[in-house]
Short mmCIF file of C-alpha atoms and ligand atoms in Angstrom, two decimals:
data_model
loop_
_atom_site.label_atom_id
_atom_site.label_comp_id
_atom_site.label_asym_id
_atom_site.label_seq_id
_atom_site.Cartn_x
_atom_site.Cartn_y
_atom_site.Cartn_z
CA MET A 1170 0.00 -0.16 0.01
CA SER A 1171 1.51 3.08 -0.73
CA ASN A 1172 1.17 6.06 2.11
CA ASN A 1173 -1.32 7.84 0.50
CA GLU A 1174 -3.35 4.99 0.88
CA ASN A 1175 -2.71 3.94 3.74
CA LEU A 1176 -3.91 7.61 4.59
CA LEU A 1177 -7.18 7.15 2.96
CA ALA A 1178 -7.70 4.06 4.81
CA ARG A 1179 -7.32 5.49 7.86
CA ARG A 1180 -9.07 8.63 6.90
CA LYS A 1181 -12.16 5.78 6.49
CA ALA A 1182 -12.17 4.10 9.63
CA ALA A 1183 -11.51 7.75 11.54
CA VAL A 1184 -13.15 10.45 9.99
CA PRO A 1185 -17.44 10.21 9.39
CA GLN A 1186 -18.36 10.04 5.88
CA GLY A 1187 -20.29 13.58 6.49
CA VAL A 1188 -17.47 15.03 5.08
CA ALA A 1189 -16.47 13.72 1.50
CA SER A 1190 -13.57 14.92 0.32
CA ALA A 1191 -13.25 15.44 -3.27
CA THR A 1192 -10.35 13.46 -4.71
CA SER A 1193 -8.13 10.91 -2.34
CA VAL A 1194 -5.09 12.71 -2.39
CA PHE A 1195 -3.39 13.35 1.00
CA VAL A 1196 -1.38 16.70 1.02
CA GLU A 1197 2.60 16.91 2.07
CA ARG A 1198 3.69 19.94 0.26
CA ALA A 1199 1.79 22.91 -1.44
CA GLU A 1200 3.59 25.94 -3.44
CA ASN A 1201 1.86 29.03 -5.56
CA ALA A 1202 0.18 26.54 -8.05
CA GLU A 1203 1.48 22.75 -6.87
CA LEU A 1204 1.66 20.36 -4.58
CA TRP A 1205 2.54 17.55 -3.56
CA ASP A 1206 1.28 13.68 -2.25
CA ALA A 1207 2.15 11.67 1.05
CA ASP A 1208 3.92 9.65 -1.72
CA GLY A 1209 5.58 13.21 -3.95
CA ARG A 1210 2.93 12.45 -6.96
CA ARG A 1211 2.71 16.42 -8.18
CA PHE A 1212 -0.85 17.91 -8.88
CA LEU A 1213 -1.99 20.82 -10.10
CA ASP A 1214 -4.37 22.66 -7.91
CA PHE A 1215 -7.50 24.28 -9.97
CA ALA A 1216 -9.17 24.52 -6.58
CA VAL A 1217 -6.91 25.80 -3.94
CA GLY A 1218 -8.75 25.49 -1.08
CA ILE A 1219 -12.71 25.88 -2.62
CA ALA A 1220 -11.04 29.73 -4.12
CA VAL A 1221 -9.38 30.48 -0.43
CA CYS A 1222 -5.34 30.52 -1.70
CA ASN A 1223 -5.97 33.03 -4.31
CA THR A 1224 -2.41 34.52 -3.84
CA GLY A 1225 -1.62 31.17 -3.98
CA HIS A 1226 -0.25 28.10 -1.19
CA ARG A 1227 2.41 29.65 1.04
CA HIS A 1228 3.30 32.99 -0.25
CA GLN A 1229 6.40 34.23 0.73
CA LYS A 1230 5.05 37.38 1.86
CA VAL A 1231 1.41 35.54 3.42
CA ILE A 1232 3.96 32.98 5.57
CA GLU A 1233 6.20 35.83 6.58
CA ALA A 1234 3.91 38.24 8.32
CA VAL A 1235 1.82 34.73 9.46
CA ARG A 1236 6.06 34.48 11.23
CA LYS A 1237 5.49 37.86 12.67
CA GLN A 1238 3.27 37.43 14.75
CA LEU A 1239 3.13 33.77 15.69
CA ASP A 1240 6.90 36.03 17.77
CA GLN A 1241 4.40 38.68 18.59
CA TYR A 1242 1.26 36.62 19.91
CA THR A 1243 -0.87 34.59 18.59
CA HIS A 1244 -4.10 34.44 20.69
CA THR A 1245 -6.28 36.57 23.21
CA ALA A 1246 -9.37 36.45 22.04
CA PHE A 1247 -10.24 40.05 20.51
CA GLN A 1248 -13.84 40.29 22.99
CA VAL A 1249 -10.83 40.25 26.20
CA VAL A 1250 -7.17 42.16 25.50
CA GLN A 1251 -7.34 43.82 21.66
CA TYR A 1252 -5.02 44.39 19.38
CA GLU A 1253 -3.76 46.87 16.33
CA PRO A 1254 -3.78 44.68 13.13
CA TYR A 1255 -7.42 43.47 14.01
CA VAL A 1256 -9.17 47.53 13.89
CA ALA A 1257 -6.64 48.37 10.36
CA LEU A 1258 -7.90 45.46 8.84
CA ALA A 1259 -11.66 46.79 9.44
CA GLU A 1260 -10.39 50.58 8.57
CA ARG A 1261 -8.60 48.96 5.39
CA LEU A 1262 -11.80 46.72 4.27
CA ASN A 1263 -14.09 49.58 5.81
CA ASP A 1264 -12.44 52.09 2.97
CA ALA A 1265 -12.90 49.44 0.09
CA ALA A 1266 -15.72 47.36 0.12
CA PRO A 1267 -18.43 48.93 -2.34
CA ILE A 1268 -19.98 50.58 1.18
CA ALA A 1269 -19.52 54.45 1.60
CA ASP A 1270 -20.03 54.14 5.56
CA ALA A 1271 -18.58 50.74 6.81
CA LYS A 1272 -17.48 49.43 10.26
CA THR A 1273 -16.71 45.97 9.75
CA ILE A 1274 -16.23 42.46 12.45
CA PHE A 1275 -14.82 39.07 11.97
CA PHE A 1276 -15.47 35.74 12.61
CA THR A 1277 -13.79 32.20 11.71
CA THR A 1278 -15.64 30.84 9.11
CA GLY A 1279 -17.50 31.72 6.81
CA ALA A 1280 -21.07 30.64 7.77
CA GLU A 1281 -20.26 32.59 11.48
CA ALA A 1282 -20.31 35.98 8.78
CA VAL A 1283 -23.50 34.85 6.87
CA GLU A 1284 -24.84 33.83 10.37
CA ASN A 1285 -24.37 37.35 12.00
CA ALA A 1286 -25.50 39.15 8.38
CA ILE A 1287 -28.82 37.51 9.66
CA LYS A 1288 -29.09 38.18 13.43
CA VAL A 1289 -28.32 41.65 12.12
CA ALA A 1290 -30.93 41.96 9.68
CA ARG A 1291 -33.35 40.64 11.83
CA SER A 1292 -32.74 42.92 14.41
CA HIS A 1293 -32.13 46.03 12.63
CA THR A 1294 -35.52 45.34 11.46
CA GLY A 1295 -37.63 43.52 13.82
CA ARG A 1296 -37.93 41.51 11.01
CA PRO A 1297 -38.03 37.50 11.46
CA GLY A 1298 -38.10 36.69 6.99
CA VAL A 1299 -35.10 35.69 4.78
CA ILE A 1300 -35.51 35.03 1.71
CA ALA A 1301 -32.70 33.60 0.13
CA PHE A 1302 -31.78 31.87 -3.85
CA ARG A 1303 -31.44 28.44 -5.34
CA GLY A 1304 -28.49 26.65 -6.61
CA ALA A 1305 -26.62 29.00 -3.17
CA PHE A 1306 -24.61 27.88 -0.37
CA HIS A 1307 -24.11 29.81 2.48
CA GLY A 1308 -23.41 27.39 4.79
CA ARG A 1309 -23.66 24.38 6.63
CA THR A 1310 -25.08 25.49 10.10
CA ALA A 1311 -28.33 25.46 11.01
CA LEU A 1312 -29.31 28.38 9.84
CA THR A 1313 -27.05 28.70 6.80
CA GLY A 1314 -27.80 24.94 6.19
CA SER A 1315 -31.37 26.26 5.75
CA LEU A 1316 -30.74 29.50 3.83
CA THR A 1317 -28.42 26.92 1.45
CA GLY A 1318 -31.60 26.69 -1.26
CA LYS A 1319 -29.63 22.91 -2.20
CA ILE A 1320 -30.88 19.22 -0.99
CA MET A 1321 -28.16 16.93 -2.00
CA PRO A 1322 -26.29 16.56 -1.14
CA TYR A 1323 -25.94 19.51 1.33
CA ARG A 1324 -29.32 19.02 3.85
CA THR A 1325 -30.25 15.52 3.01
CA GLY A 1326 -31.47 13.68 6.14
CA ALA A 1327 -31.40 17.11 8.39
CA GLY A 1328 -35.35 17.37 7.85
CA LEU A 1329 -37.04 20.46 8.11
CA GLY A 1330 -34.73 24.22 7.70
CA VAL A 1331 -34.96 26.96 10.48
CA PRO A 1332 -38.65 28.24 9.43
CA GLY A 1333 -38.87 32.05 7.65
CA ILE A 1334 -36.64 31.35 5.24
CA TYR A 1335 -38.00 31.32 1.51
CA HIS A 1336 -36.28 30.60 -1.88
CA ALA A 1337 -36.73 32.16 -4.66
CA PRO A 1338 -35.82 30.61 -8.39
CA PHE A 1339 -31.85 32.85 -9.18
CA PRO A 1340 -32.06 33.73 -12.94
CA VAL A 1341 -30.66 31.45 -15.79
CA GLU A 1342 -31.11 32.09 -18.69
CA HIS A 1343 -30.04 29.38 -20.64
CA HIS A 1344 -31.74 26.59 -18.55
CA GLY A 1345 -35.02 29.43 -18.87
CA ILE A 1346 -35.19 31.29 -16.38
CA SER A 1347 -34.67 35.56 -16.05
CA VAL A 1348 -34.65 37.94 -14.43
CA ASP A 1349 -38.56 38.47 -14.73
CA ASP A 1350 -39.43 35.43 -13.37
CA SER A 1351 -37.26 35.40 -10.63
CA PHE A 1352 -39.48 39.12 -9.74
CA ALA A 1353 -42.52 36.97 -10.73
CA HIS A 1354 -41.52 34.38 -7.59
CA LEU A 1355 -40.53 36.81 -5.53
CA GLU A 1356 -43.79 39.13 -5.56
CA ALA A 1357 -45.32 35.41 -5.27
CA LEU A 1358 -43.57 34.58 -1.81
CA PHE A 1359 -45.32 37.71 -0.73
CA LYS A 1360 -48.26 37.35 -1.33
CA THR A 1361 -48.60 32.85 -1.02
CA ASP A 1362 -45.27 32.61 2.06
CA ILE A 1363 -45.02 35.95 4.03
CA GLU A 1364 -45.52 39.81 3.25
CA ALA A 1365 -42.67 41.97 2.18
CA LYS A 1366 -42.75 44.10 5.39
CA ASP A 1367 -41.99 40.94 8.23
CA VAL A 1368 -39.12 40.47 5.72
CA ALA A 1369 -35.44 41.22 7.27
CA ALA A 1370 -33.13 40.44 4.21
CA ILE A 1371 -32.86 39.45 0.56
CA ILE A 1372 -29.32 37.77 0.73
CA LEU A 1373 -27.07 36.11 -2.60
CA GLU A 1374 -24.25 35.29 -3.73
CA PRO A 1375 -23.00 38.40 -6.95
CA VAL A 1376 -21.69 35.19 -8.83
CA GLN A 1377 -23.28 31.33 -7.26
CA GLY A 1378 -20.32 29.90 -6.37
CA GLU A 1379 -21.28 26.16 -5.38
CA GLY A 1380 -24.77 26.56 -6.72
CA GLY A 1381 -22.42 27.44 -10.72
CA PHE A 1382 -20.74 29.94 -11.14
CA TYR A 1383 -23.71 32.04 -13.14
CA ILE A 1384 -23.37 35.27 -12.39
CA ALA A 1385 -26.51 37.64 -11.35
CA PRO A 1386 -27.26 39.81 -14.32
CA LYS A 1387 -26.98 43.87 -13.58
CA ASP A 1388 -30.32 44.27 -14.08
CA PHE A 1389 -31.26 41.59 -11.45
CA MET A 1390 -29.02 43.80 -8.68
CA ALA A 1391 -29.96 46.80 -9.56
CA ARG A 1392 -34.35 45.44 -9.18
CA LEU A 1393 -33.28 43.78 -5.95
CA ARG A 1394 -31.88 46.73 -4.55
CA ALA A 1395 -34.90 48.60 -5.16
CA LEU A 1396 -37.59 46.00 -4.05
CA CYS A 1397 -35.38 45.69 -0.69
CA ASP A 1398 -35.47 50.04 -0.20
CA LEU A 1399 -39.46 49.38 -1.02
CA HIS A 1400 -40.19 47.15 1.57
CA GLY A 1401 -37.25 48.47 4.25
CA ILE A 1402 -35.55 45.22 3.43
CA MET A 1403 -31.39 44.65 4.01
CA LEU A 1404 -30.29 43.51 0.91
CA ILE A 1405 -26.88 41.23 1.66
CA CYS A 1406 -24.00 39.93 -0.55
CA ASP A 1407 -22.41 37.11 0.38
CA GLU A 1408 -18.90 37.92 -1.10
CA ILE A 1409 -16.91 34.27 0.46
CA GLN A 1410 -16.27 33.39 -2.57
CA THR A 1411 -16.55 35.64 -5.42
CA GLY A 1412 -14.21 37.92 -2.93
CA PHE A 1413 -10.24 39.40 -3.10
CA ALA A 1414 -9.35 39.54 -6.72
CA ARG A 1415 -11.14 36.17 -7.78
CA THR A 1416 -13.73 38.34 -9.80
CA GLY A 1417 -11.71 41.08 -11.22
CA LYS A 1418 -11.65 43.16 -8.34
CA LEU A 1419 -11.84 43.06 -4.44
CA PHE A 1420 -15.75 42.90 -4.15
CA ALA A 1421 -17.46 41.23 -7.63
CA THR A 1422 -20.65 43.55 -6.30
CA GLU A 1423 -18.06 46.65 -8.16
CA TYR A 1424 -19.69 45.49 -10.91
CA TYR A 1425 -22.98 46.48 -10.21
CA ASP A 1426 -24.22 49.86 -9.53
CA ILE A 1427 -25.14 49.16 -5.73
CA GLU A 1428 -24.47 49.50 -2.44
CA PRO A 1429 -25.83 46.46 -0.30
CA ASP A 1430 -26.17 46.71 3.75
CA MET A 1431 -24.40 44.19 3.96
CA ILE A 1432 -20.86 42.12 2.72
CA THR A 1433 -19.60 38.70 4.04
CA VAL A 1434 -16.18 37.54 3.56
CA ALA A 1435 -13.95 34.69 4.37
CA LYS A 1436 -11.96 32.04 1.94
CA ALA A 1437 -9.01 34.22 0.38
CA LEU A 1438 -9.24 37.20 2.42
CA ALA A 1439 -7.00 35.24 5.40
CA GLY A 1440 -5.37 33.31 2.26
CA GLY A 1441 -5.45 29.64 3.96
CA PHE A 1442 -6.05 31.36 7.29
CA PRO A 1443 -8.87 31.00 9.38
CA LEU A 1444 -10.82 34.63 9.09
CA SER A 1445 -14.33 36.15 8.03
CA GLY A 1446 -15.71 38.77 8.39
CA LEU A 1447 -19.49 40.55 8.10
CA ILE A 1448 -19.01 44.28 6.35
CA GLY A 1449 -21.74 46.51 6.99
CA LYS A 1450 -23.75 49.83 6.96
CA ARG A 1451 -22.41 51.48 10.22
CA SER A 1452 -26.41 52.04 10.52
CA VAL A 1453 -27.59 48.84 10.34
CA ILE A 1454 -24.08 46.75 12.06
CA ASP A 1455 -24.21 48.70 14.20
CA THR A 1456 -27.81 47.39 16.22
CA PRO A 1457 -26.38 44.31 18.46
CA ALA A 1458 -26.20 45.73 21.47
CA PRO A 1459 -22.09 44.60 22.43
CA GLY A 1460 -21.63 41.38 24.10
CA GLY A 1461 -24.21 40.82 21.05
CA MET A 1462 -21.49 39.12 18.33
CA GLY A 1463 -18.19 37.80 18.21
CA GLY A 1464 -16.66 34.47 19.60
CA THR A 1465 -13.93 33.51 21.21
CA TYR A 1466 -11.58 33.30 17.23
CA GLY A 1467 -13.44 35.60 15.97
CA GLY A 1468 -10.65 37.85 14.16
CA SER A 1469 -7.45 35.42 15.33
CA PRO A 1470 -4.45 37.64 15.45
CA ILE A 1471 -3.13 35.47 12.75
CA GLY A 1472 -5.76 36.14 10.46
CA CYS A 1473 -6.13 39.15 10.73
CA ALA A 1474 -1.38 39.26 9.89
CA ALA A 1475 -2.63 37.18 6.75
CA ALA A 1476 -4.80 39.22 5.67
CA HIS A 1477 -3.17 42.09 5.72
CA ALA A 1478 -0.21 40.33 3.47
CA VAL A 1479 -3.42 38.73 1.55
CA MET A 1480 -4.40 42.60 0.94
CA ASP A 1481 -1.06 43.97 -0.03
CA VAL A 1482 -0.47 41.18 -2.24
CA ILE A 1483 -3.02 41.49 -4.36
CA ALA A 1484 -2.23 45.03 -4.62
CA GLU A 1485 0.83 45.00 -4.72
CA GLU A 1486 0.97 42.60 -8.00
CA GLY A 1487 -1.71 43.88 -9.40
CA LEU A 1488 -3.84 40.32 -8.68
CA CYS A 1489 -7.12 42.34 -10.18
CA ALA A 1490 -5.69 42.47 -13.63
CA ARG A 1491 -4.26 38.89 -13.99
CA ALA A 1492 -7.72 38.04 -13.28
CA ASP A 1493 -9.21 39.55 -16.39
CA LYS A 1494 -6.40 38.08 -17.99
CA LEU A 1495 -6.02 34.64 -16.41
CA GLY A 1496 -10.20 34.73 -17.74
CA ALA A 1497 -9.79 35.06 -20.91
CA ARG A 1498 -7.64 33.04 -21.63
CA MET A 1499 -8.96 30.14 -19.55
CA LYS A 1500 -12.73 31.02 -21.45
CA GLU A 1501 -10.71 30.68 -25.37
CA ARG A 1502 -9.41 28.01 -24.04
CA LEU A 1503 -11.88 26.10 -23.53
CA GLN A 1504 -14.27 27.48 -26.28
CA ALA A 1505 -11.31 25.76 -28.15
CA MET A 1506 -11.35 22.83 -25.87
CA LYS A 1507 -15.54 22.54 -26.81
CA ASP A 1508 -14.82 23.60 -30.37
CA ARG A 1509 -13.25 20.23 -31.26
CA ALA A 1510 -15.01 17.69 -32.25
CA ASP A 1511 -13.53 14.49 -29.97
CA THR A 1512 -13.83 15.99 -26.06
CA MET A 1513 -17.20 15.49 -24.24
CA PRO A 1514 -19.96 18.03 -25.21
CA ILE A 1515 -19.38 20.97 -23.31
CA GLY A 1516 -22.47 23.54 -23.25
CA ASP A 1517 -21.90 26.96 -21.72
CA ILE A 1518 -19.02 28.43 -20.81
CA ARG A 1519 -18.93 31.51 -18.74
CA GLY A 1520 -16.74 33.05 -15.98
CA LEU A 1521 -15.96 36.59 -14.27
CA GLY A 1522 -12.17 37.01 -14.21
CA ALA A 1523 -10.45 34.37 -13.04
CA MET A 1524 -13.46 32.69 -11.22
CA VAL A 1525 -14.86 30.02 -14.71
CA ALA A 1526 -17.02 27.48 -15.33
CA PHE A 1527 -18.03 25.65 -18.08
CA GLU A 1528 -20.80 22.88 -17.91
CA LEU A 1529 -21.38 19.06 -19.28
CA VAL A 1530 -24.15 18.41 -21.88
CA ALA A 1531 -26.01 15.34 -22.84
CA GLU A 1532 -25.08 16.05 -26.12
CA LYS A 1533 -22.60 18.27 -28.52
CA GLY A 1534 -24.79 21.94 -29.38
CA GLY A 1535 -27.25 21.00 -27.20
CA ASN A 1536 -28.02 22.38 -22.97
CA LYS A 1537 -29.54 19.58 -21.55
CA PRO A 1538 -27.21 19.07 -17.84
CA ASP A 1539 -25.23 15.65 -17.49
CA PRO A 1540 -24.34 14.66 -14.59
CA LEU A 1541 -22.73 11.34 -14.71
CA LEU A 1542 -19.83 13.31 -17.02
CA VAL A 1543 -18.27 15.49 -14.16
CA GLY A 1544 -16.58 12.75 -12.01
CA LYS A 1545 -15.68 10.46 -15.34
CA LEU A 1546 -13.80 13.97 -16.45
CA THR A 1547 -12.68 15.10 -12.05
CA ALA A 1548 -11.39 11.99 -12.19
CA GLU A 1549 -9.61 11.91 -15.91
CA ALA A 1550 -7.60 15.17 -14.43
CA LEU A 1551 -7.10 13.43 -11.15
CA ILE A 1552 -4.72 11.24 -12.79
CA ARG A 1553 -3.64 13.26 -15.45
CA GLY A 1554 -2.27 15.69 -12.37
CA LEU A 1555 -4.85 17.95 -11.76
CA ILE A 1556 -7.41 18.55 -10.14
CA ILE A 1557 -10.38 20.04 -10.48
CA LEU A 1558 -13.99 20.62 -8.56
CA SER A 1559 -17.15 20.71 -9.79
CA CYS A 1560 -20.47 22.24 -8.37
CA GLY A 1561 -24.85 23.82 -10.35
CA TYR A 1562 -27.64 22.88 -9.55
CA TRP A 1563 -27.30 21.80 -11.91
CA ALA A 1564 -24.80 18.93 -10.36
CA ASN A 1565 -23.19 19.28 -14.04
CA THR A 1566 -21.02 22.16 -13.81
CA ILE A 1567 -16.78 22.52 -13.70
CA ARG A 1568 -15.16 24.99 -12.04
CA LEU A 1569 -11.79 26.15 -12.48
CA LEU A 1570 -10.25 27.95 -10.17
CA VAL A 1571 -6.50 28.57 -10.45
CA PRO A 1572 -4.06 30.55 -8.10
CA LEU A 1573 -4.26 34.31 -9.32
CA THR A 1574 -0.48 33.97 -9.43
CA ILE A 1575 -0.33 31.10 -11.50
CA PRO A 1576 3.16 30.70 -13.54
CA GLU A 1577 1.18 31.10 -17.61
CA ASP A 1578 3.38 27.54 -18.83
CA GLN A 1579 1.28 26.48 -15.64
CA LEU A 1580 -1.75 28.05 -16.44
CA GLU A 1581 -1.46 26.03 -19.59
CA GLU A 1582 0.06 23.10 -18.18
CA GLY A 1583 -2.91 22.38 -16.38
CA LEU A 1584 -5.19 23.30 -19.31
CA ASP A 1585 -3.02 21.08 -21.86
CA ILE A 1586 -4.18 18.12 -18.45
CA LEU A 1587 -7.63 19.34 -19.26
CA GLU A 1588 -7.91 18.98 -23.05
CA ALA A 1589 -6.70 15.13 -22.80
CA ALA A 1590 -9.33 13.98 -19.82
CA LEU A 1591 -11.88 15.58 -22.13
CA VAL A 1592 -10.69 13.93 -25.02
CA ALA A 1593 -10.43 10.54 -22.35
CA ALA A 1594 -13.31 10.75 -20.63
CA ALA A 1595 -15.47 11.49 -23.81
C1 PLP B 1949 -20.53 32.25 -0.32
C2 PLP B 1949 -20.39 31.18 0.57
N1 PLP B 1949 -21.22 31.51 1.77
C3 PLP B 1949 -20.84 30.89 2.41
C4 PLP B 1949 -20.10 29.32 3.13
C5 PLP B 1949 -19.47 28.83 4.15
O1 PLP B 1949 -18.76 29.04 4.34
P1 PLP B 1949 -17.27 28.24 5.24
O2 PLP B 1949 -17.45 26.88 4.78
O3 PLP B 1949 -16.19 28.78 5.60
O4 PLP B 1949 -18.51 28.55 6.57
C6 PLP B 1949 -19.73 29.82 1.37
C7 PLP B 1949 -18.08 28.17 1.16
O5 PLP B 1949 -17.95 27.15 0.22
C8 PLP B 1949 -19.44 30.26 0.48
O6 PLP B 1949 -18.76 29.35 -0.51
#
């Protein structure tokens, strides 16, 4: 048995199946876009810990910042003894976020940030209801799991969701759901399920992550803002997967001419260290009383130190512009793969910046989702040394999350592997 197989057997015996792993790989070492497994096999990583290492694995600036922090102090709990890097990071995000007069609080995980966004919305409006979208992913806790708009696998066997949460269809034109359809459903919800005056918040991802990298149309976002204004509802943009240069801007919300009431952030914010945050309009986020928000590890000094370095790297290395360049190249190569006669049938190819995805469909030129092809393709890619992830409400989408620092030859190498896998699995 190889080291990797041995570890896999131990994992199966010791760890519940509920935490599913997309690959059978155990990492030994990782550097920028490359990682090596327990048997010394090299992989290109086009998943980067699910959109976390936008600045690559172990960016030297991030590692140096964390090392420096380790030598000073590691944990005092911000609620007991405060530290400057937390405040400075809040100041940076307040300045950078597309909310004019903002304050920021930090937590540890994305789900925690979403939980707190809902808590703030409810305490600010005094209302219970929340509307999310089908295909959305907001986390796996009881509340965030209920917001998540996909049953299998996130909610299977977990019983009914938390009361007061409703889902509307997310507009995806090529699967027959227009912005008007989505709004007709929202208006119907107000007539049949919950009065608009009882809704605290509408939450959405500007680009759905787990849901399939579907990009919210501009007019959809503008109409949502108007609807929220009309009824006094808080609009929350969940930027946990889209944030920190992934889409070609620091926040994907910047593509829209709207100001949300709150933005949740996590993942790439701290480049591989656990940190999340909630950025909100001062008048809104200051509603919970002192002690009403927080958490023992919330805004850990290590996470804050890493996040400062991540924000420096994004600016110094021009990673927003790089995301656009990488995204354009990936889409160009994917179109060429789609046009080949001998590859698996590829449907829609889409992306904002370097948040790029494509669908696998039943036949060339068609649009009917074929979820079975996804597992075949990811397996063929892995055999050839490429880590890619699937996603999607229709379970037929492959997402490419390359580090924004990937060298060009490794981008091409990874895309060559993907092309070979698309032929082998056809
Ligand atoms: C958009 C979005 N929201 C929330 C979450 C939950 O974050 P976490 O897994 O850190 O709790 C995720 C994680 O994938 C996400 O993509």
